[in-house]
Amino acid sequence: MFLGRSFMRHMRYHDSSSWASSHMRKCEKQERLRIEQAELAEILQESAKTHDIKVEYHPHSKIPSTIHRFVDFSCHRSMEDSVPRSTSPWEPFRTRLDFEVAEIVLEAAMTKDQTNRLFNLLHRSACGKEAFTLQSHDEVRSFWEMASEWFTPSSVVSVKYRSEVHDFNMYSRPLWDWALDLLQDSCFAKHFPWTANAFWDAHLTFRLSLIHYAKPLAFILYASKNKLSSFGTQKCYPIVARIVNLPIEIRDGVGVAGGRVVGWLPIVNENQKNSGKASFVNFKNAVWHESFLQLIESVIQHLKTGYWFDCGDLIRHLLWPIILILSADYEEQCIMSLICGLKGKFPCPVCLVPQDMQSIYTEELTLRTKNHLKAFSLRDVENIFWKVHHCDIHRALSWDRMHANNGGLWSDHLWVELQFWITDLGREAAVQIDSKFIFFDAFLRWPDLQHFSRVMKIDFTDSATHEDISKLVVFAAQNILTRTESKLGYLLLRCIHHFVMFDMYAALEVHTEDTIAAGRETLREFSTLLDEYITKSEPETGKNWNFPKKHSNVHVFDDILAKGATRNYNTKPNERMHGPLRAIYLRWTNFKNVATQIICYDHWLLTSTSMRSEIDDLDEYTRQQVVDPEAGEEIEESFSQIEQEHAADTAFSGFRIRLNRFLNEFLPRFEIPFPDGRHVTVFQYLQVNYESMVNWHLKRDLLRCNPSFFGSPRYDCVMVKAQDQPFFARLIFLFRCSIGEIVLSFALIHPYDVAIGHRRRQDIDLGLYRVRAKPRASPELISVDDPATAGDYFIVDTIDTNIFLRMKSLQAHCVN
């Protein structure tokens, strides 16, 4: 517009008479054109200046400002700027191919094992030993589809709500077909016997029915709703099946015979209009049961007659299916049993305990039957498990240690109460608790034990973490919550000690009549102490202890007698499967209609696992592959070197003399001749094989005696078997001594066997086993190869069930 106005201004004609000559007009025209061109040039120059770029630097840089002409800039770089800086930009990688493969590994977030497997495959192909023929993702997908030869059938479930029929998609694989696939596999046929009272009762039922040759085929079924996306907008509702007959190592493993996703339940969306209404809750329960029926229909049809099948052991068996165990948390158990839940008059899915008496421990309970309906808090919905012969839904529902104890009674109640009393003592008490756990983190190096930098302010954690906290908290708080500082806190600490003992008994992998009796007695003691604490603390805390998870402990040992150890029906192996399903959702699906995609991919993983197992068996058959066991670092040293390196440690004072004295007693006992010379090899790792007191299997412990294990000293403690009774000690030094042609292994230990005298009352109350160390200058030598052979410390006997039973045996021996 500015240029247009300028042109209009200079194109106006001056007044002139009609008599002006044409020559004059021509001259004026030329003059106007020259002026217009000059003005246009001036306008363009001013316009360009307004678009120039001025760069101003920070005053501290002392760099003057610069002006860059706009016309000097271009959308395209010059050829000089586009010249690569390097002809090998993939360095320090040796080749471009190396970089591109490493790039894929990085983008896919491959693990160390996956990366090594990929590299081995590339090298095998590069050597020309095997041909790599795959060309694209579509081709890989087609091969997996051919290998699996299975698809996810979908059925429509129709349920009526307020005169309107609603349809839902239920995805499931026939449960019976999946079980037969495992039965015809010769690898698993030999693993099918299994015992427990409920299983035994099933055998008796078949024998009384004159079908004495029938073989029960028992199922464990699990269902739980969970989040797939971080914000919970996408959820999953898988059904996982396992075969009870298989050993737990196979059944709870990740192999072909482990748990499998066999169904995907529909999720009924809830809106504000229907939320909380009893009719809508009944509708959701009806959808669940009608959908679950689609899965077990293939099993129901064989419940009356059984099914003859040629199994993998080449024997024809009459299989009789039973649904023995339903594994679920409390919310799912309410749906399965169709009880009204927390607010019902009888909120327990197993027995008829009144709602207001759940906090009271009693063994005199009336068990539920399917005849108890609305009067006993059952919903007005047909339970599909009533159609399953030899299945009492209330007996099939099982106590779940993960949700009831570690992620329930402990995490939500006992731990919260303990934090209350610690906080009540002031900030310093909370700091001391955290410092104790930091100490545990530095010195307690047991396998599978989590390390904590703090515990008092943990906002979110899982049941496994809470389990580890419960195992150590008594040792951390024993000198903080004392009888004098906090009477109620001390009483609660006694409750927690008995709770941990009860949880250890409940966690045993194998039970005897003695362990069940001891477990019941421990539960009674815990309940008595907790009742005392509830009565005394209620005025201060105002806590309501009337909830199902506290009451459910009553059924623990009955379930163990009926269905075996609690790990048979613990939800932990099933909950662990949510992680892989969530990973499939995030990495493989397009986030639309995810059920079919996840089930398909999960089945491909099963197919891959099966093929990998057979390939490994083939490799094992065609070649003998010997894997060396883990070996610790070995260092050859002389006696003088050993004494010089540890001159500051009084335990090594007179090391050579002490070893000579020990060998003079040890060698004649085993008729080993005295040598002319001796050679010592120092090592920092010891593998110990022992018989477990839990299941009598051969177990292995890895012991460290290392001054710098991952940057920190680690000298493990051991239980030494002596003639009278075992004693505890800490490893100081591990070495082998070559005596002629004989090589013997020895350990220099710091014994913790000083007599303490009468046990303190606090130690008895909290179940603490105190040991006292000899002076550091009084170490002992023991033979590692011989199976016959100024501070107080507590023995942590809650780490695993084996040391728990060993300490019970040791304490009983001390008392006697």
PDB file of C-alpha atoms in Angstrom, residues 579-803:
ATOM      1  CA  GLY A 579       4.100 -57.022  33.473  1.00  0.00           C
ATOM      2  CA  PRO A 580       4.648 -58.886  30.165  1.00  0.00           C
ATOM      3  CA  LEU A 581       1.067 -58.119  29.097  1.00  0.00           C
ATOM      4  CA  ARG A 582       1.664 -54.430  29.772  1.00  0.00           C
ATOM      5  CA  ALA A 583       4.918 -54.597  27.791  1.00  0.00           C
ATOM      6  CA  ILE A 584       3.091 -56.183  24.829  1.00  0.00           C
ATOM      7  CA  TYR A 585       0.484 -53.427  24.959  1.00  0.00           C
ATOM      8  CA  LEU A 586       3.099 -50.660  24.946  1.00  0.00           C
ATOM      9  CA  ARG A 587       5.500 -52.126  22.373  1.00  0.00           C
ATOM     10  CA  TRP A 588       3.428 -54.130  19.952  1.00  0.00           C
ATOM     11  CA  THR A 589      -0.192 -52.971  19.743  1.00  0.00           C
ATOM     12  CA  ASN A 590      -1.647 -49.966  17.952  1.00  0.00           C
ATOM     13  CA  PHE A 591      -3.628 -49.159  21.153  1.00  0.00           C
ATOM     14  CA  LYS A 592      -6.947 -50.081  19.474  1.00  0.00           C
ATOM     15  CA  ASN A 593      -8.859 -53.323  20.072  1.00  0.00           C
ATOM     16  CA  VAL A 594      -5.914 -54.479  22.121  1.00  0.00           C
ATOM     17  CA  ALA A 595      -7.354 -57.741  23.481  1.00  0.00           C
ATOM     18  CA  THR A 596      -6.929 -59.755  20.282  1.00  0.00           C
ATOM     19  CA  GLN A 597      -3.498 -58.274  19.611  1.00  0.00           C
ATOM     20  CA  ILE A 598      -2.182 -59.022  23.106  1.00  0.00           C
ATOM     21  CA  ILE A 599      -3.554 -62.566  23.194  1.00  0.00           C
ATOM     22  CA  CYS A 600      -2.128 -63.244  19.722  1.00  0.00           C
ATOM     23  CA  TYR A 601       1.326 -61.963  20.615  1.00  0.00           C
ATOM     24  CA  ASP A 602       1.279 -63.832  23.936  1.00  0.00           C
ATOM     25  CA  HIS A 603       0.521 -67.039  22.054  1.00  0.00           C
ATOM     26  CA  TRP A 604       3.401 -66.360  19.670  1.00  0.00           C
ATOM     27  CA  LEU A 605       5.651 -66.066  22.721  1.00  0.00           C
ATOM     28  CA  LEU A 606       4.353 -69.444  23.912  1.00  0.00           C
ATOM     29  CA  THR A 607       5.093 -70.912  20.480  1.00  0.00           C
ATOM     30  CA  SER A 608       8.583 -69.420  20.552  1.00  0.00           C
ATOM     31  CA  THR A 609       9.185 -70.814  24.056  1.00  0.00           C
ATOM     32  CA  SER A 610       8.081 -74.288  22.948  1.00  0.00           C
ATOM     33  CA  MET A 611      10.304 -74.237  19.862  1.00  0.00           C
ATOM     34  CA  ARG A 612      13.258 -72.921  21.859  1.00  0.00           C
ATOM     35  CA  SER A 613      12.837 -75.726  24.398  1.00  0.00           C
ATOM     36  CA  GLU A 614      12.931 -78.349  21.660  1.00  0.00           C
ATOM     37  CA  ILE A 615      15.952 -76.696  20.011  1.00  0.00           C
ATOM     38  CA  ASP A 616      17.806 -76.705  23.336  1.00  0.00           C
ATOM     39  CA  ASP A 617      16.966 -80.383  23.829  1.00  0.00           C
ATOM     40  CA  LEU A 618      18.284 -81.122  20.347  1.00  0.00           C
ATOM     41  CA  ASP A 619      21.500 -79.208  21.024  1.00  0.00           C
ATOM     42  CA  GLU A 620      21.949 -81.026  24.314  1.00  0.00           C
ATOM     43  CA  TYR A 621      21.458 -84.362  22.590  1.00  0.00           C
ATOM     44  CA  THR A 622      23.888 -83.682  19.754  1.00  0.00           C
ATOM     45  CA  ARG A 623      26.681 -82.162  21.819  1.00  0.00           C
ATOM     46  CA  GLN A 624      27.814 -82.329  25.417  1.00  0.00           C
ATOM     47  CA  GLN A 625      28.063 -78.818  26.742  1.00  0.00           C
ATOM     48  CA  VAL A 626      29.820 -78.464  30.053  1.00  0.00           C
ATOM     49  CA  VAL A 627      29.278 -75.208  31.894  1.00  0.00           C
ATOM     50  CA  ASP A 628      31.921 -74.387  34.469  1.00  0.00           C
ATOM     51  CA  PRO A 629      30.457 -73.310  37.806  1.00  0.00           C
ATOM     52  CA  GLU A 630      31.053 -69.798  38.978  1.00  0.00           C
ATOM     53  CA  ALA A 631      34.583 -69.536  40.300  1.00  0.00           C
ATOM     54  CA  GLY A 632      35.919 -66.958  42.672  1.00  0.00           C
ATOM     55  CA  GLU A 633      39.146 -65.083  42.224  1.00  0.00           C
ATOM     56  CA  GLU A 634      42.188 -67.135  43.307  1.00  0.00           C
ATOM     57  CA  ILE A 635      45.481 -65.591  44.420  1.00  0.00           C
ATOM     58  CA  GLU A 636      48.644 -67.540  45.155  1.00  0.00           C
ATOM     59  CA  GLU A 637      50.480 -66.141  48.174  1.00  0.00           C
ATOM     60  CA  SER A 638      53.173 -67.168  50.630  1.00  0.00           C
ATOM     61  CA  PHE A 639      52.691 -67.245  54.409  1.00  0.00           C
ATOM     62  CA  SER A 640      54.896 -64.194  54.860  1.00  0.00           C
ATOM     63  CA  GLN A 641      52.885 -62.247  52.251  1.00  0.00           C
ATOM     64  CA  ILE A 642      49.624 -63.106  53.999  1.00  0.00           C
ATOM     65  CA  GLU A 643      50.928 -61.970  57.389  1.00  0.00           C
ATOM     66  CA  GLN A 644      52.382 -58.746  55.940  1.00  0.00           C
ATOM     67  CA  GLU A 645      49.207 -57.799  54.027  1.00  0.00           C
ATOM     68  CA  HIS A 646      47.066 -58.277  57.150  1.00  0.00           C
ATOM     69  CA  ALA A 647      49.550 -56.999  59.724  1.00  0.00           C
ATOM     70  CA  ALA A 648      46.993 -54.522  61.089  1.00  0.00           C
ATOM     71  CA  ASP A 649      44.388 -57.264  61.655  1.00  0.00           C
ATOM     72  CA  THR A 650      44.882 -59.094  64.952  1.00  0.00           C
ATOM     73  CA  ALA A 651      43.094 -62.130  63.517  1.00  0.00           C
ATOM     74  CA  PHE A 652      46.197 -62.834  61.410  1.00  0.00           C
ATOM     75  CA  SER A 653      48.640 -62.535  64.266  1.00  0.00           C
ATOM     76  CA  GLY A 654      50.657 -65.777  64.302  1.00  0.00           C
ATOM     77  CA  PHE A 655      48.732 -67.096  61.288  1.00  0.00           C
ATOM     78  CA  ARG A 656      51.492 -69.558  60.294  1.00  0.00           C
ATOM     79  CA  ILE A 657      51.850 -70.931  63.827  1.00  0.00           C
ATOM     80  CA  ARG A 658      48.067 -71.273  64.186  1.00  0.00           C
ATOM     81  CA  LEU A 659      47.807 -73.148  60.848  1.00  0.00           C
ATOM     82  CA  ASN A 660      50.652 -75.513  61.823  1.00  0.00           C
ATOM     83  CA  ARG A 661      48.984 -76.271  65.134  1.00  0.00           C
ATOM     84  CA  PHE A 662      45.648 -76.923  63.390  1.00  0.00           C
ATOM     85  CA  LEU A 663      47.200 -79.202  60.751  1.00  0.00           C
ATOM     86  CA  ASN A 664      49.086 -81.182  63.423  1.00  0.00           C
ATOM     87  CA  GLU A 665      45.698 -82.083  64.903  1.00  0.00           C
ATOM     88  CA  PHE A 666      43.708 -82.314  61.676  1.00  0.00           C
ATOM     89  CA  LEU A 667      45.981 -84.441  59.446  1.00  0.00           C
ATOM     90  CA  PRO A 668      46.465 -87.457  61.755  1.00  0.00           C
ATOM     91  CA  ARG A 669      42.717 -87.608  62.352  1.00  0.00           C
ATOM     92  CA  PHE A 670      42.209 -88.333  58.643  1.00  0.00           C
ATOM     93  CA  GLU A 671      45.452 -90.304  58.235  1.00  0.00           C
ATOM     94  CA  ILE A 672      47.001 -87.745  55.895  1.00  0.00           C
ATOM     95  CA  PRO A 673      50.829 -87.899  55.931  1.00  0.00           C
ATOM     96  CA  PHE A 674      52.805 -84.775  56.826  1.00  0.00           C
ATOM     97  CA  PRO A 675      54.348 -83.151  53.736  1.00  0.00           C
ATOM     98  CA  ASP A 676      57.789 -81.640  53.229  1.00  0.00           C
ATOM     99  CA  GLY A 677      56.370 -78.314  52.057  1.00  0.00           C
ATOM    100  CA  ARG A 678      53.088 -76.443  51.788  1.00  0.00           C
ATOM    101  CA  HIS A 679      51.619 -74.099  49.222  1.00  0.00           C
ATOM    102  CA  VAL A 680      48.700 -71.713  49.887  1.00  0.00           C
ATOM    103  CA  THR A 681      46.140 -70.406  47.371  1.00  0.00           C
ATOM    104  CA  VAL A 682      43.840 -67.622  48.581  1.00  0.00           C
ATOM    105  CA  PHE A 683      40.301 -67.413  47.238  1.00  0.00           C
ATOM    106  CA  GLN A 684      37.315 -65.148  47.886  1.00  0.00           C
ATOM    107  CA  TYR A 685      34.312 -67.286  47.005  1.00  0.00           C
ATOM    108  CA  LEU A 686      32.914 -70.491  48.447  1.00  0.00           C
ATOM    109  CA  GLN A 687      30.035 -72.592  47.175  1.00  0.00           C
ATOM    110  CA  VAL A 688      28.350 -74.591  49.928  1.00  0.00           C
ATOM    111  CA  ASN A 689      25.900 -77.412  49.253  1.00  0.00           C
ATOM    112  CA  TYR A 690      23.560 -78.416  52.060  1.00  0.00           C
ATOM    113  CA  GLU A 691      20.280 -80.222  52.699  1.00  0.00           C
ATOM    114  CA  SER A 692      17.338 -77.870  53.204  1.00  0.00           C
ATOM    115  CA  MET A 693      15.301 -78.380  56.360  1.00  0.00           C
ATOM    116  CA  VAL A 694      12.203 -77.205  54.483  1.00  0.00           C
ATOM    117  CA  ASN A 695      11.941 -79.733  51.649  1.00  0.00           C
ATOM    118  CA  TRP A 696      15.101 -81.857  52.145  1.00  0.00           C
ATOM    119  CA  HIS A 697      16.371 -80.923  48.677  1.00  0.00           C
ATOM    120  CA  LEU A 698      20.021 -80.159  48.009  1.00  0.00           C
ATOM    121  CA  LYS A 699      20.490 -76.388  48.150  1.00  0.00           C
ATOM    122  CA  ARG A 700      23.437 -74.126  47.364  1.00  0.00           C
ATOM    123  CA  ASP A 701      24.704 -71.006  49.105  1.00  0.00           C
ATOM    124  CA  LEU A 702      27.299 -68.645  47.655  1.00  0.00           C
ATOM    125  CA  LEU A 703      29.589 -67.267  50.362  1.00  0.00           C
ATOM    126  CA  ARG A 704      31.880 -64.283  49.875  1.00  0.00           C
ATOM    127  CA  CYS A 705      35.098 -63.394  51.640  1.00  0.00           C
ATOM    128  CA  ASN A 706      36.115 -60.389  49.611  1.00  0.00           C
ATOM    129  CA  PRO A 707      37.696 -57.078  50.706  1.00  0.00           C
ATOM    130  CA  SER A 708      36.113 -55.295  47.716  1.00  0.00           C
ATOM    131  CA  PHE A 709      32.871 -56.866  46.522  1.00  0.00           C
ATOM    132  CA  PHE A 710      31.269 -54.301  44.180  1.00  0.00           C
ATOM    133  CA  GLY A 711      33.288 -51.619  45.918  1.00  0.00           C
ATOM    134  CA  SER A 712      32.481 -52.670  49.517  1.00  0.00           C
ATOM    135  CA  PRO A 713      33.998 -55.287  51.842  1.00  0.00           C
ATOM    136  CA  ARG A 714      31.931 -58.411  52.221  1.00  0.00           C
ATOM    137  CA  TYR A 715      32.654 -61.134  54.737  1.00  0.00           C
ATOM    138  CA  ASP A 716      29.661 -63.453  55.056  1.00  0.00           C
ATOM    139  CA  CYS A 717      28.552 -65.154  58.245  1.00  0.00           C
ATOM    140  CA  VAL A 718      28.206 -68.924  58.437  1.00  0.00           C
ATOM    141  CA  MET A 719      26.659 -71.547  60.673  1.00  0.00           C
ATOM    142  CA  VAL A 720      29.399 -74.028  61.566  1.00  0.00           C
ATOM    143  CA  LYS A 721      28.468 -77.593  62.390  1.00  0.00           C
ATOM    144  CA  ALA A 722      30.333 -78.710  65.528  1.00  0.00           C
ATOM    145  CA  GLN A 723      30.273 -81.875  67.612  1.00  0.00           C
ATOM    146  CA  ASP A 724      28.035 -80.448  70.344  1.00  0.00           C
ATOM    147  CA  GLN A 725      25.847 -77.971  68.501  1.00  0.00           C
ATOM    148  CA  PRO A 726      26.187 -75.508  65.605  1.00  0.00           C
ATOM    149  CA  PHE A 727      27.675 -72.078  66.239  1.00  0.00           C
ATOM    150  CA  PHE A 728      27.857 -68.893  64.197  1.00  0.00           C
ATOM    151  CA  ALA A 729      30.970 -67.212  62.825  1.00  0.00           C
ATOM    152  CA  ARG A 730      32.120 -64.664  60.259  1.00  0.00           C
ATOM    153  CA  LEU A 731      34.514 -65.555  57.467  1.00  0.00           C
ATOM    154  CA  ILE A 732      37.907 -63.848  57.670  1.00  0.00           C
ATOM    155  CA  PHE A 733      40.038 -65.720  55.169  1.00  0.00           C
ATOM    156  CA  LEU A 734      39.516 -68.555  52.656  1.00  0.00           C
ATOM    157  CA  PHE A 735      42.424 -70.537  51.273  1.00  0.00           C
ATOM    158  CA  ARG A 736      43.549 -73.867  49.852  1.00  0.00           C
ATOM    159  CA  CYS A 737      46.601 -75.605  51.184  1.00  0.00           C
ATOM    160  CA  SER A 738      48.497 -78.061  49.001  1.00  0.00           C
ATOM    161  CA  ILE A 739      49.852 -80.821  51.192  1.00  0.00           C
ATOM    162  CA  GLY A 740      51.854 -83.099  48.949  1.00  0.00           C
ATOM    163  CA  GLU A 741      49.407 -84.317  46.317  1.00  0.00           C
ATOM    164  CA  ILE A 742      46.399 -83.526  48.510  1.00  0.00           C
ATOM    165  CA  VAL A 743      44.611 -80.157  48.281  1.00  0.00           C
ATOM    166  CA  LEU A 744      42.516 -79.130  51.281  1.00  0.00           C
ATOM    167  CA  SER A 745      40.332 -76.052  51.727  1.00  0.00           C
ATOM    168  CA  PHE A 746      40.280 -74.128  54.998  1.00  0.00           C
ATOM    169  CA  ALA A 747      38.628 -71.047  56.432  1.00  0.00           C
ATOM    170  CA  LEU A 748      39.838 -68.668  59.080  1.00  0.00           C
ATOM    171  CA  ILE A 749      36.740 -67.608  61.008  1.00  0.00           C
ATOM    172  CA  HIS A 750      35.766 -65.191  63.762  1.00  0.00           C
ATOM    173  CA  PRO A 751      33.533 -67.265  66.111  1.00  0.00           C
ATOM    174  CA  TYR A 752      30.417 -65.840  67.739  1.00  0.00           C
ATOM    175  CA  ASP A 753      30.165 -68.477  70.458  1.00  0.00           C
ATOM    176  CA  VAL A 754      30.891 -66.660  73.720  1.00  0.00           C
ATOM    177  CA  ALA A 755      28.444 -67.716  76.430  1.00  0.00           C
ATOM    178  CA  ILE A 756      25.844 -65.018  77.088  1.00  0.00           C
ATOM    179  CA  GLY A 757      24.012 -66.489  80.065  1.00  0.00           C
ATOM    180  CA  HIS A 758      20.309 -65.966  80.698  1.00  0.00           C
ATOM    181  CA  ARG A 759      18.310 -64.522  77.810  1.00  0.00           C
ATOM    182  CA  ARG A 760      16.969 -61.030  78.312  1.00  0.00           C
ATOM    183  CA  ARG A 761      13.241 -60.530  78.601  1.00  0.00           C
ATOM    184  CA  GLN A 762      13.185 -58.304  75.512  1.00  0.00           C
ATOM    185  CA  ASP A 763      14.992 -60.951  73.473  1.00  0.00           C
ATOM    186  CA  ILE A 764      12.383 -63.522  74.512  1.00  0.00           C
ATOM    187  CA  ASP A 765       9.462 -61.155  73.797  1.00  0.00           C
ATOM    188  CA  LEU A 766      10.749 -60.257  70.318  1.00  0.00           C
ATOM    189  CA  GLY A 767      12.157 -63.701  69.463  1.00  0.00           C
ATOM    190  CA  LEU A 768      15.722 -62.385  69.154  1.00  0.00           C
ATOM    191  CA  TYR A 769      18.616 -64.867  69.240  1.00  0.00           C
ATOM    192  CA  ARG A 770      21.678 -63.047  70.573  1.00  0.00           C
ATOM    193  CA  VAL A 771      25.258 -64.209  69.934  1.00  0.00           C
ATOM    194  CA  ARG A 772      28.526 -62.710  71.187  1.00  0.00           C
ATOM    195  CA  ALA A 773      31.835 -62.566  69.355  1.00  0.00           C
ATOM    196  CA  LYS A 774      35.157 -63.718  70.678  1.00  0.00           C
ATOM    197  CA  PRO A 775      37.999 -61.191  70.585  1.00  0.00           C
ATOM    198  CA  ARG A 776      39.242 -60.589  67.070  1.00  0.00           C
ATOM    199  CA  ALA A 777      42.662 -61.895  68.119  1.00  0.00           C
ATOM    200  CA  SER A 778      41.143 -65.344  68.869  1.00  0.00           C
ATOM    201  CA  PRO A 779      40.083 -66.665  65.441  1.00  0.00           C
ATOM    202  CA  GLU A 780      39.735 -70.345  64.596  1.00  0.00           C
ATOM    203  CA  LEU A 781      40.548 -72.506  61.600  1.00  0.00           C
ATOM    204  CA  ILE A 782      38.020 -74.943  60.199  1.00  0.00           C
ATOM    205  CA  SER A 783      38.136 -77.331  57.268  1.00  0.00           C
ATOM    206  CA  VAL A 784      35.720 -76.504  54.484  1.00  0.00           C
ATOM    207  CA  ASP A 785      36.059 -80.056  53.142  1.00  0.00           C
ATOM    208  CA  ASP A 786      35.252 -81.753  56.440  1.00  0.00           C
ATOM    209  CA  PRO A 787      31.465 -82.196  56.781  1.00  0.00           C
ATOM    210  CA  ALA A 788      31.833 -83.471  60.366  1.00  0.00           C
ATOM    211  CA  THR A 789      33.141 -80.587  61.611  1.00  0.00           C
ATOM    212  CA  ALA A 790      33.330 -57.937  72.275  1.00  0.00           C
ATOM    213  CA  GLY A 791      30.074 -57.481  70.635  1.00  0.00           C
ATOM    214  CA  ASP A 792      26.570 -58.926  70.691  1.00  0.00           C
ATOM    215  CA  TYR A 793      24.780 -59.710  67.450  1.00  0.00           C
ATOM    216  CA  PHE A 794      21.287 -60.865  66.488  1.00  0.00           C
ATOM    217  CA  ILE A 795      20.741 -63.788  64.140  1.00  0.00           C
ATOM    218  CA  VAL A 796      18.340 -62.678  61.373  1.00  0.00           C
ATOM    219  CA  ASP A 797      16.232 -65.813  61.056  1.00  0.00           C
ATOM    220  CA  THR A 798      13.475 -64.312  58.882  1.00  0.00           C
ATOM    221  CA  ILE A 799      15.359 -64.185  55.562  1.00  0.00           C
ATOM    222  CA  ASP A 800      14.093 -67.535  54.317  1.00  0.00           C
ATOM    223  CA  THR A 801      12.186 -70.528  55.595  1.00  0.00           C
ATOM    224  CA  ASN A 802      15.306 -72.726  55.883  1.00  0.00           C
ATOM    225  CA  ILE A 803      17.173 -70.540  58.400  1.00  0.00           C
TER     226      ILE A 803
END
